[in-house]
mmCIF file of C-alpha atoms in Angstrom:
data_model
loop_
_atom_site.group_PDB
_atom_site.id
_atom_site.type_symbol
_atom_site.label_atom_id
_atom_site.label_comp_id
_atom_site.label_asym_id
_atom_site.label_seq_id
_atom_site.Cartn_x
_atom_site.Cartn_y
_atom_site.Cartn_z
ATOM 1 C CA UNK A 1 -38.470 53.988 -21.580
ATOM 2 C CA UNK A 2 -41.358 56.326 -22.153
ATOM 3 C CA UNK A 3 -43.589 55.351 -24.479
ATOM 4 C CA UNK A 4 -44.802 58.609 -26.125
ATOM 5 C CA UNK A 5 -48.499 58.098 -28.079
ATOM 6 C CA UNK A 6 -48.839 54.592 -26.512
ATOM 7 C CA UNK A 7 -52.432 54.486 -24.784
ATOM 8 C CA UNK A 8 -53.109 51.298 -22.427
ATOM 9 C CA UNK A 9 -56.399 50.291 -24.414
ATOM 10 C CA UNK A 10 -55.792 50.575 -27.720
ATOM 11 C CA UNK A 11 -52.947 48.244 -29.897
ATOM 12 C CA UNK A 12 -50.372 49.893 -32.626
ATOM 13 C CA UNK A 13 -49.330 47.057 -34.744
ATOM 14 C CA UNK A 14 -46.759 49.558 -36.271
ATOM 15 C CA UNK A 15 -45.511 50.494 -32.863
ATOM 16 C CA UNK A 16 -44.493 47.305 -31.502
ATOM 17 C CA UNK A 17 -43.055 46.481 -34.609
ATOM 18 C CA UNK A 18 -40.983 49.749 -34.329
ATOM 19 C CA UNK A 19 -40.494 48.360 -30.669
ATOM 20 C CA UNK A 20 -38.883 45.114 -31.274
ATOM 21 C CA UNK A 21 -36.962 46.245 -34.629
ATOM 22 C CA UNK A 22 -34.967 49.378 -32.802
ATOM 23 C CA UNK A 23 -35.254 48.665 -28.816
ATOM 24 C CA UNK A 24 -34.835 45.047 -29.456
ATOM 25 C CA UNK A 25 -32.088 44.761 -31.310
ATOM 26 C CA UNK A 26 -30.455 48.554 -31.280
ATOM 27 C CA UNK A 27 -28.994 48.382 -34.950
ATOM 28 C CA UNK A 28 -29.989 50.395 -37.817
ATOM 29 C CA UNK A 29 -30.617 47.685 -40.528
ATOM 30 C CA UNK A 30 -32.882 44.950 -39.767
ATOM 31 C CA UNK A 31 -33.145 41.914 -42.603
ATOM 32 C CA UNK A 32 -37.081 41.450 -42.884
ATOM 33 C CA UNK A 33 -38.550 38.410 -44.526
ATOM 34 C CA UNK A 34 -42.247 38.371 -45.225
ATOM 35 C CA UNK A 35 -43.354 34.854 -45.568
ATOM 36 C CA UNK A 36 -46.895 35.465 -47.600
ATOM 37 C CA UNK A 37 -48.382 32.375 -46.823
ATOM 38 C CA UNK A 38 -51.428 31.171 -44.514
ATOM 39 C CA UNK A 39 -51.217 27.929 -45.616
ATOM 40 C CA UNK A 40 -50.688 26.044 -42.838
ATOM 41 C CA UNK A 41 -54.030 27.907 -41.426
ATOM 42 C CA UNK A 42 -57.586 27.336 -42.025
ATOM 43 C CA UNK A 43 -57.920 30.717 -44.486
ATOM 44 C CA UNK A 44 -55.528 32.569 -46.525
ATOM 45 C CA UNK A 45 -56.114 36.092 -45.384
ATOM 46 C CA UNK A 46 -53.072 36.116 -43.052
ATOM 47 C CA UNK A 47 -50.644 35.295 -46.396
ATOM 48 C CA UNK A 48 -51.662 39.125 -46.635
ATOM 49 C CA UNK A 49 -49.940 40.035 -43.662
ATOM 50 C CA UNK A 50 -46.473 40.707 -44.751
ATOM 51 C CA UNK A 51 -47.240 43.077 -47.898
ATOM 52 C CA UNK A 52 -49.796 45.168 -46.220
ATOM 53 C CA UNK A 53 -46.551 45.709 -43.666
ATOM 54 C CA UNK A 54 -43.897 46.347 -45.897
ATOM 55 C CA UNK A 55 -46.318 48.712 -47.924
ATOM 56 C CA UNK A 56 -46.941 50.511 -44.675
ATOM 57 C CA UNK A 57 -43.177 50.707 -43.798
ATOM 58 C CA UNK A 58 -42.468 51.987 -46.947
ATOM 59 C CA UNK A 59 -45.431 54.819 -46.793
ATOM 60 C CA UNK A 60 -44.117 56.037 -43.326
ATOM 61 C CA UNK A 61 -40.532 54.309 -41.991
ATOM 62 C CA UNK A 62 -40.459 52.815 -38.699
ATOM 63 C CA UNK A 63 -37.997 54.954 -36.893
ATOM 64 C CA UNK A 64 -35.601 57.490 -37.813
ATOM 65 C CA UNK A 65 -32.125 55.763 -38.643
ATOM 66 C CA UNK A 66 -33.733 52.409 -38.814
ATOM 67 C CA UNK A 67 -34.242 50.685 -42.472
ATOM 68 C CA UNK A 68 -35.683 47.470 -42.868
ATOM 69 C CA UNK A 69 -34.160 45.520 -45.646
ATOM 70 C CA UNK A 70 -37.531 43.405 -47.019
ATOM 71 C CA UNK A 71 -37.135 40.040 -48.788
ATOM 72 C CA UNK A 72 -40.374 38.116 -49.900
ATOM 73 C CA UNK A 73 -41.305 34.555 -50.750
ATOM 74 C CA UNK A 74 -44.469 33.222 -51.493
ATOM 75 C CA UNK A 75 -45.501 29.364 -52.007
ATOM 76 C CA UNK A 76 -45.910 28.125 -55.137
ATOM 77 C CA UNK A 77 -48.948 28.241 -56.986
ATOM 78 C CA UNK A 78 -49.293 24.344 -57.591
ATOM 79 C CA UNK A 79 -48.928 20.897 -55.789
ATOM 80 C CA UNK A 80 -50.321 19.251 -52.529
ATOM 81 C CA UNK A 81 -50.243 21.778 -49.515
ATOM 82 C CA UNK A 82 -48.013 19.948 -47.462
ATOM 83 C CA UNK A 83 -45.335 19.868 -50.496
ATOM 84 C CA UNK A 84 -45.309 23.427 -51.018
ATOM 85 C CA UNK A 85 -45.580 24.620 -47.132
ATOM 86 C CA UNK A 86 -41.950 22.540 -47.011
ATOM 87 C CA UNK A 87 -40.462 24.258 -50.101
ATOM 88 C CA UNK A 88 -41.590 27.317 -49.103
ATOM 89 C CA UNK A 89 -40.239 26.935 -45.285
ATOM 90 C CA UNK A 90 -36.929 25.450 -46.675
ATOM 91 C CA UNK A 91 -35.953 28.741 -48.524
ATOM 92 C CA UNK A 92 -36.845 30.760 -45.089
ATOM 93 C CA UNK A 93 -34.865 28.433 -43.189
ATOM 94 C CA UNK A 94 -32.058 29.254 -45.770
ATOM 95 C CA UNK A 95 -32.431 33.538 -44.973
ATOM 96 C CA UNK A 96 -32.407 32.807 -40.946
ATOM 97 C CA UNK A 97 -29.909 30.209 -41.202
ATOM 98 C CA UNK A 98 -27.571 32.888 -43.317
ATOM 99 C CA UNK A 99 -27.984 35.695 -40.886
ATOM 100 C CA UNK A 100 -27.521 33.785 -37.715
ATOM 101 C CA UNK A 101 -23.978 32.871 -39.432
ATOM 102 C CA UNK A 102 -23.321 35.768 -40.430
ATOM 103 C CA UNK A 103 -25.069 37.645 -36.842
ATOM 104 C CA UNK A 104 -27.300 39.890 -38.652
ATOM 105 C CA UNK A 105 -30.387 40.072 -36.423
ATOM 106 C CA UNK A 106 -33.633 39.626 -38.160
ATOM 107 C CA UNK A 107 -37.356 40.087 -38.261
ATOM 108 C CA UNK A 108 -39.642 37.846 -39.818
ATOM 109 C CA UNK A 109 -43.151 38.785 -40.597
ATOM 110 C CA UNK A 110 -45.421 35.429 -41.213
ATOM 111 C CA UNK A 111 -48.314 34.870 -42.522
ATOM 112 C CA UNK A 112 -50.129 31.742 -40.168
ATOM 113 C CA UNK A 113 -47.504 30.770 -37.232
ATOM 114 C CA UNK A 114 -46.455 27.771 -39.591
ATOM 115 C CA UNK A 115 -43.374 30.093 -40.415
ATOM 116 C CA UNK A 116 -42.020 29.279 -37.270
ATOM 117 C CA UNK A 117 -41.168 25.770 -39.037
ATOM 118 C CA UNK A 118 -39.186 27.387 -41.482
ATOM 119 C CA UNK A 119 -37.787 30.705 -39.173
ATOM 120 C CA UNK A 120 -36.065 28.601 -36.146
ATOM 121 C CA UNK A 121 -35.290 25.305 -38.764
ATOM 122 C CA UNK A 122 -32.610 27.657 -40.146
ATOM 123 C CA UNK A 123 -31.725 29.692 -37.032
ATOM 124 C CA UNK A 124 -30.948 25.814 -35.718
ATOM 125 C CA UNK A 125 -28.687 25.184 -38.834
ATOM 126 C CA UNK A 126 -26.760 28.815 -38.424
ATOM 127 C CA UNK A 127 -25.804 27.846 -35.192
ATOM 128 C CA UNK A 128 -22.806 25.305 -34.283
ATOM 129 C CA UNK A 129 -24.741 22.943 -32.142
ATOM 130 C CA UNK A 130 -28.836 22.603 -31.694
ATOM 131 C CA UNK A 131 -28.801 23.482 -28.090
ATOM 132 C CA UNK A 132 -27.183 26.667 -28.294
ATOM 133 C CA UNK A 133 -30.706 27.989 -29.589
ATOM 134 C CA UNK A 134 -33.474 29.519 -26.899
ATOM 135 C CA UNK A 135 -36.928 29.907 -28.263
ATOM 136 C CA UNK A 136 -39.502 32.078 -26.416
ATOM 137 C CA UNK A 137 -43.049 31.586 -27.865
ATOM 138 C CA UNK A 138 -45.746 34.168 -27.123
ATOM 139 C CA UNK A 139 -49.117 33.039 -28.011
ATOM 140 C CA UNK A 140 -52.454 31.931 -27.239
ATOM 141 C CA UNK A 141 -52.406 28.558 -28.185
ATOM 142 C CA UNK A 142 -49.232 25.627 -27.597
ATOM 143 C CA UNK A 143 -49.293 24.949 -31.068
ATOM 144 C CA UNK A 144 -47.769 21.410 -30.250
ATOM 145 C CA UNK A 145 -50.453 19.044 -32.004
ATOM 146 C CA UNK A 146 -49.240 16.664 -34.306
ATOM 147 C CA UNK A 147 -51.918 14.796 -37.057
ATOM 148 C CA UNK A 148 -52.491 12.238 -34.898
ATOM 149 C CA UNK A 149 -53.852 14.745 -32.478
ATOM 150 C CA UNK A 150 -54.923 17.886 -34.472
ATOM 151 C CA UNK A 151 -58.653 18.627 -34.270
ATOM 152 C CA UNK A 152 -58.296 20.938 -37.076
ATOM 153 C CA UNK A 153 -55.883 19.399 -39.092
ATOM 154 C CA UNK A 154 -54.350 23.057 -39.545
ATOM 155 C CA UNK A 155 -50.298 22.798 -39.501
ATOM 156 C CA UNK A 156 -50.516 26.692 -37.734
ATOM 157 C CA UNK A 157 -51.154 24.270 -34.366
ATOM 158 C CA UNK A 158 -48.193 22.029 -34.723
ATOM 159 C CA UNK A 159 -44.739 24.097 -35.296
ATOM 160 C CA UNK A 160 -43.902 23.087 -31.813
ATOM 161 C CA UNK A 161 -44.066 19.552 -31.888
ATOM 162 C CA UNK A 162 -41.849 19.869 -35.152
ATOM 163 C CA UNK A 163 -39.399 22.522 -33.825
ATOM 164 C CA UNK A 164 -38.852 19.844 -30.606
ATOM 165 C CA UNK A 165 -38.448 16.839 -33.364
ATOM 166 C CA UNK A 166 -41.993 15.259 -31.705
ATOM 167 C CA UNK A 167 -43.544 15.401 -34.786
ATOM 168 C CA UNK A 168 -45.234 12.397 -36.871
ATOM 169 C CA UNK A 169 -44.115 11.433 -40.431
ATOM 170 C CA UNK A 170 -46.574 13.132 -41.827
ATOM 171 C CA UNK A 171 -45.377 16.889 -40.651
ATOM 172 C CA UNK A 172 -41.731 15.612 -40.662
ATOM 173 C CA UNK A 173 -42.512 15.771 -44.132
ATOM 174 C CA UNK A 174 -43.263 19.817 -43.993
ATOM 175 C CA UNK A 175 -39.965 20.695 -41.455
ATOM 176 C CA UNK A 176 -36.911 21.569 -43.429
ATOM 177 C CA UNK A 177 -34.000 20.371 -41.083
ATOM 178 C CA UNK A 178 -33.450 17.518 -38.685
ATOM 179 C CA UNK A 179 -31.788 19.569 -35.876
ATOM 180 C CA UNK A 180 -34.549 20.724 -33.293
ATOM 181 C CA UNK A 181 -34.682 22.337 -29.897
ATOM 182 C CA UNK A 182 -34.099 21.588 -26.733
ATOM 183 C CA UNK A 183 -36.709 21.013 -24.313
ATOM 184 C CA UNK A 184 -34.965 23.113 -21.652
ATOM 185 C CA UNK A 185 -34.762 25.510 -24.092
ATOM 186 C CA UNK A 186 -38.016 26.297 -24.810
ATOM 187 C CA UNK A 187 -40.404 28.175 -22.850
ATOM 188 C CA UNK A 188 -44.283 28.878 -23.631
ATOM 189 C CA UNK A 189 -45.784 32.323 -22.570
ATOM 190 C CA UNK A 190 -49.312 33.324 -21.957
ATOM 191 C CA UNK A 191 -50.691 30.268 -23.340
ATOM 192 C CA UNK A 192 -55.067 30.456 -22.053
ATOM 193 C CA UNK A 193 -56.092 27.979 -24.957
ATOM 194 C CA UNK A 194 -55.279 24.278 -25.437
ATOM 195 C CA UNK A 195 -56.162 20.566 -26.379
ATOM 196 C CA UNK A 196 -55.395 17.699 -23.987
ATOM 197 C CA UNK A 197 -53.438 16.454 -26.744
ATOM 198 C CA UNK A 198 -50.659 18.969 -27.404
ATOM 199 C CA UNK A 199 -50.815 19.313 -23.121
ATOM 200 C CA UNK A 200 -49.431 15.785 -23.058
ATOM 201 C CA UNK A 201 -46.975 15.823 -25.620
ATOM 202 C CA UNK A 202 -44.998 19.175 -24.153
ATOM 203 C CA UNK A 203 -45.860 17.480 -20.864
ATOM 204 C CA UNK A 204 -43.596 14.723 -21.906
ATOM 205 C CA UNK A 205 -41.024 16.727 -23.086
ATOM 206 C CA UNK A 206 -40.885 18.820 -19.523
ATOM 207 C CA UNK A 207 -41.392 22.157 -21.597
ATOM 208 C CA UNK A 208 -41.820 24.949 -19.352
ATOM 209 C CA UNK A 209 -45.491 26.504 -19.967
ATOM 210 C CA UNK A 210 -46.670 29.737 -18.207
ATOM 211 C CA UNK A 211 -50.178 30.104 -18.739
ATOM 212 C CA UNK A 212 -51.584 33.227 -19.173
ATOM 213 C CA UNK A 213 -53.458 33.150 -15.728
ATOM 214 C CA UNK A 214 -50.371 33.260 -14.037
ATOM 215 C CA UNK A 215 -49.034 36.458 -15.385
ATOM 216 C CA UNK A 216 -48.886 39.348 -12.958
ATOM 217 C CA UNK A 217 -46.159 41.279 -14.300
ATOM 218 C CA UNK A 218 -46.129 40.682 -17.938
ATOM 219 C CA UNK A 219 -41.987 42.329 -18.646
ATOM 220 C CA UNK A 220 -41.426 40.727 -15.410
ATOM 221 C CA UNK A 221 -41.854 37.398 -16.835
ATOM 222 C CA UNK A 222 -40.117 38.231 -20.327
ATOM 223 C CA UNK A 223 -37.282 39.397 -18.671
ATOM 224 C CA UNK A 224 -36.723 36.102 -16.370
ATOM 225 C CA UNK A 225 -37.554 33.780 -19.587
ATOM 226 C CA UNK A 226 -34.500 35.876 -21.610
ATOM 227 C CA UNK A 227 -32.179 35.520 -18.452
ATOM 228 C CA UNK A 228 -33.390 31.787 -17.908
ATOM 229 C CA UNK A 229 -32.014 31.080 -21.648
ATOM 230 C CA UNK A 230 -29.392 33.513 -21.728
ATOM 231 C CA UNK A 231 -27.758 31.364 -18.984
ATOM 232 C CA UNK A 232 -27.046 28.629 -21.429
ATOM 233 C CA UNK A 233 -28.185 29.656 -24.916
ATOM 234 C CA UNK A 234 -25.625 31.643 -27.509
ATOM 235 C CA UNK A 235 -29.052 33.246 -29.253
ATOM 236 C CA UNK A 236 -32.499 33.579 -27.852
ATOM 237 C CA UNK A 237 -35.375 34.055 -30.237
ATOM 238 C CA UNK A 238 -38.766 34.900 -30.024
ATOM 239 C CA UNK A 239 -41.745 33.727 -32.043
ATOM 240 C CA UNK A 240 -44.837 36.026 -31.333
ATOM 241 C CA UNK A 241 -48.459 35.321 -32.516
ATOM 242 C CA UNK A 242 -50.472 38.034 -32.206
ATOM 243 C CA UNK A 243 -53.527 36.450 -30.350
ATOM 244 C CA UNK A 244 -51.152 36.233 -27.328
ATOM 245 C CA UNK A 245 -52.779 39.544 -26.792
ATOM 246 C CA UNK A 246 -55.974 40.433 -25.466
ATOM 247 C CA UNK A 247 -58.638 40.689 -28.668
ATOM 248 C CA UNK A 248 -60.137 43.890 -27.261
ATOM 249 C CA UNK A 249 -56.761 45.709 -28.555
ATOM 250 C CA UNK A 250 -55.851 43.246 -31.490
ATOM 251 C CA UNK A 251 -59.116 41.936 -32.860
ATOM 252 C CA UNK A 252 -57.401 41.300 -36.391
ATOM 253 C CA UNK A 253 -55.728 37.990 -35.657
ATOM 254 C CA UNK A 254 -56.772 34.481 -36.993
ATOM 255 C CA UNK A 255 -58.297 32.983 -33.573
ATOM 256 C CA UNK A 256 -58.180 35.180 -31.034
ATOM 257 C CA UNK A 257 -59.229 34.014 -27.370
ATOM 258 C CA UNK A 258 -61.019 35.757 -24.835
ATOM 259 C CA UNK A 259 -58.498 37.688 -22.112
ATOM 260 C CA UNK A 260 -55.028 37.814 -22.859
ATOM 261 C CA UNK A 261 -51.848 40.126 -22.565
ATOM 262 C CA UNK A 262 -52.397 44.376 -23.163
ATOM 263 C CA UNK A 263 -50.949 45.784 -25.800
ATOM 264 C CA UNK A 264 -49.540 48.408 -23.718
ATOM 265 C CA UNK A 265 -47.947 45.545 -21.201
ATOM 266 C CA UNK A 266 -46.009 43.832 -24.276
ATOM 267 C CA UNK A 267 -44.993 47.091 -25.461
ATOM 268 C CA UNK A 268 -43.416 47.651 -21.915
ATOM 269 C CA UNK A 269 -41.634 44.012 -21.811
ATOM 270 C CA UNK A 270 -40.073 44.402 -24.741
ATOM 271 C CA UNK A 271 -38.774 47.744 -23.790
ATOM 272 C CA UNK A 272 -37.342 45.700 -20.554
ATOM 273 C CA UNK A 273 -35.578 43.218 -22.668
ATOM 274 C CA UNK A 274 -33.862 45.619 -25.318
ATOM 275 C CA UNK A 275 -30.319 45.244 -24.270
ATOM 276 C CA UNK A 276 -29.954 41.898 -23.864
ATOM 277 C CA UNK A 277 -27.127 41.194 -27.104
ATOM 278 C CA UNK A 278 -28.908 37.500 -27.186
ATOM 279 C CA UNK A 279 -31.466 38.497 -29.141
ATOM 280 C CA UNK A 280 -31.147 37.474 -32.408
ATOM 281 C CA UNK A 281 -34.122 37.358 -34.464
ATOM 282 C CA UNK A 282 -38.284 37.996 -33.796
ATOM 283 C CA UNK A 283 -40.919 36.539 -35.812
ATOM 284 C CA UNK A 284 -44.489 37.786 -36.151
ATOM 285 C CA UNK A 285 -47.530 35.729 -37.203
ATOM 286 C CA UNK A 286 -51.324 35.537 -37.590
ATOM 287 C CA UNK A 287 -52.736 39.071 -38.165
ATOM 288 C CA UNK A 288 -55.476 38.621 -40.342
ATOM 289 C CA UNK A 289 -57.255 41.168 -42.070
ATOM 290 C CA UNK A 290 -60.396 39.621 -42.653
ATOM 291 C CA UNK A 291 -60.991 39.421 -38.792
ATOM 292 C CA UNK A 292 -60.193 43.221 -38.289
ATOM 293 C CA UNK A 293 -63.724 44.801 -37.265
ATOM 294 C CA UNK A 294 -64.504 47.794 -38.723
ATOM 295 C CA UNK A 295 -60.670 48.033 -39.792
ATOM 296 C CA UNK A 296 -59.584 48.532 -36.923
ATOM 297 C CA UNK A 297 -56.135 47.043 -36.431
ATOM 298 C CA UNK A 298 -55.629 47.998 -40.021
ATOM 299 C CA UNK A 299 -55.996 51.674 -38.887
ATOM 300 C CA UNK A 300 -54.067 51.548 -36.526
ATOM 301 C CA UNK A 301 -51.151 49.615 -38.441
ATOM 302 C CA UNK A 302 -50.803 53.157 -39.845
ATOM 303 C CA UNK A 303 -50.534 55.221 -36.838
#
C-alpha cells in the first residue's frame, strides 16, 4: 500500500488513526469511544486526548466513506480514584462488550492506558468463552505491576496484570469483570522499559514479550503475532500506547522512552495486517498534550 504524504521522520497522529480505522478493519462505520480520563496516570492531560480527536475528526473526516460514530464518557467528578476509575471502566466494558456481540468493530481512544481495563474486560464478556480473545499490546512499558510492586503507584502500569486476573485485591477492585486472558494469548511488542517486578510476574505467566531490541522488521513481527493468535483466537485485538514509538516522531505522549518503533514502520505494519477479518477492535492511549514540544504532535494531529 503506498502511503501518499507519509515521510519516514515525522509522525501523523491523524494518519495512523485513518490507518487502523479504514485499512484495519475495511468498513465504513467505525463505533469510537473516547474514554476522557487520565486517571489511572500520574497527570490528567491525557483525559484530553479523546476530545481534541473527535474535534479534529469532525473539522476534517478521516477518509472518504469512512464515519466514525463517537460516544464519550468521562469519570465522575467525586469519590476515591480507584472507585470512579471502576465505574467509569465498567460502562466501557459495557460499549466493547455490545459490539463484540453484535461484531461491530471498534476504536477506542483512551486517555492513560488504564482503558485497557475497561476496553478488553468487555471484549472478554462479548465473547462465548475467555480464551477465544487475542490481545496484542504495543507499548513501551509491560504495564504488568500490581500495588505490591508499582513504584509509582499509577494504575496506567498495571492493566496487564488485571487483564491476565494476576492482579491484587486492591486493583481487582478497579477491573470490571472476572473473565481474563489467556496467557498464550497475549503477546507484548516493543517493550525497551521495565521493572524487575512486572518482568517476574509475566515471567510466571509464560507471556510472550518481544522487546523492542529485537525488532528488525517491525510489520514483519505484527503480522506473525496476528497469525500466531489467529490460529486459535475468534477476535484479536490490539491495545496501542503511543510511546511504543520512537519520541523523536511522537514527543506528545505521557512517558516516552528513548529509541523505539518509526512512525513510518507502524504505519507500514498495520497496512500488512489490514485483511486479516480477526480484527476486531484497536484502542489508543497516552497522547498527552502537555508533553507536545512546541505543539508539535498537536500540529500534526491536523495534517
Amino acid at each position: 500500500m503506498a502511503m501518499a504524504g507519509i515521510k519516514s521522520d515525522r509522525f501523523h497522529l491523524g494518519d495512523i488513526i485513518r490507518q487502523l480505522c479504514h485499512h484495519c478493519f475495511m468498513t465504513t462505520c467505525i463505533q469510537t469511544l473516547g474514554i476522557a480520563s487520565g486517571l489511572g496516570g500520574p497527570v490528567q492531560a491525557c483525559g484530553y486526548a479523546a476530545e481534541l480527536l473527535r474535534d479534529e475528526f469532525e473539522r476534517q473526516p478521516a477518509h472518504a466513506g469512512l464515519q466514525l460514530q463517537w460516544h464519550m464518557l468521562y469519570p465522575e467528578k467525586k469519590g476515591l480514584k480507584e472507585t470512579r476509575l471502576f465505574q467509569l471502566y465498567q460502562k466501557a466494558s459495557q460499549f466493547t462488550c455490545y459490539w463484540t456481540e453484535t461484531r461491530h468493530p471498534f476504536l477506542v481512544i483512551g486517555g492513560d492506558h488504564s482503558c485497557a481495563l475497561g476496553t478488553w474486560a468487555g471484549v472478554l464478556q462479548g465473547l462465548p468463552h475467555s480464551n477465544e480473545l487475542g490481545l496484542i499490546w504495543l507499548d513501551a512499558h509491560m504495564d504488568a505491576h500490581t500495588f505490591a510492586t508499582t513504584p509509582s503507584g499509577n494504575i496506567h502500569g498495571m492493566p496487564v496484570a488485571a487483564l491476565l486476573g494476576k492482579a491484587d485485591e486492591r486493583l481487582s477492585a478497579v477491573y470490571p469483570t472476572d473473565r481474563f486472558i489467556q496467557p498464550e494469548n497475549l503477546l507484548l511488542i516493543g517493550v525497551r522499559s521495565y521493572e524487575a517486578g512486572e518482568y517476574a510476574l509475566l515471567q510466571q505467566a509464560n507471556v510472550k514479550i518481544i522487546f523492542a531490541d529485537q525488532i528488525s522488521d517491525f510489520s514483519q513481527t505484527l503480522l506473525a503475532a496476528i497469525e500466531q493468535l489467529s490460529s486459535t483466537c475468534r477476535m484479536i485485538g490490539i491495545s496501542l500506547d503511543l510511546d511504543l514509538i520512537d519520541p523523536e516522531d511522537a514527543p506528545g505522549v505521557e512517558t516516552p522512552v528513548p529509541g523505539g518503533i518509526k512512525a513510518a514502520a507502524l504505519l507500514a505494519a498495520l497496512a500488512a495486517v489490514k485483511r486479516h477479518t480477526k480484527l476486531c477492535g484497536l484502542e489508543i492511549s497516552e497522547f498527552n498534550p502537555e508533553s507536545d514540544r512546541h505543539a508539535k504532535t498537536l500540529h500534526l494531529m491536523r495534517t
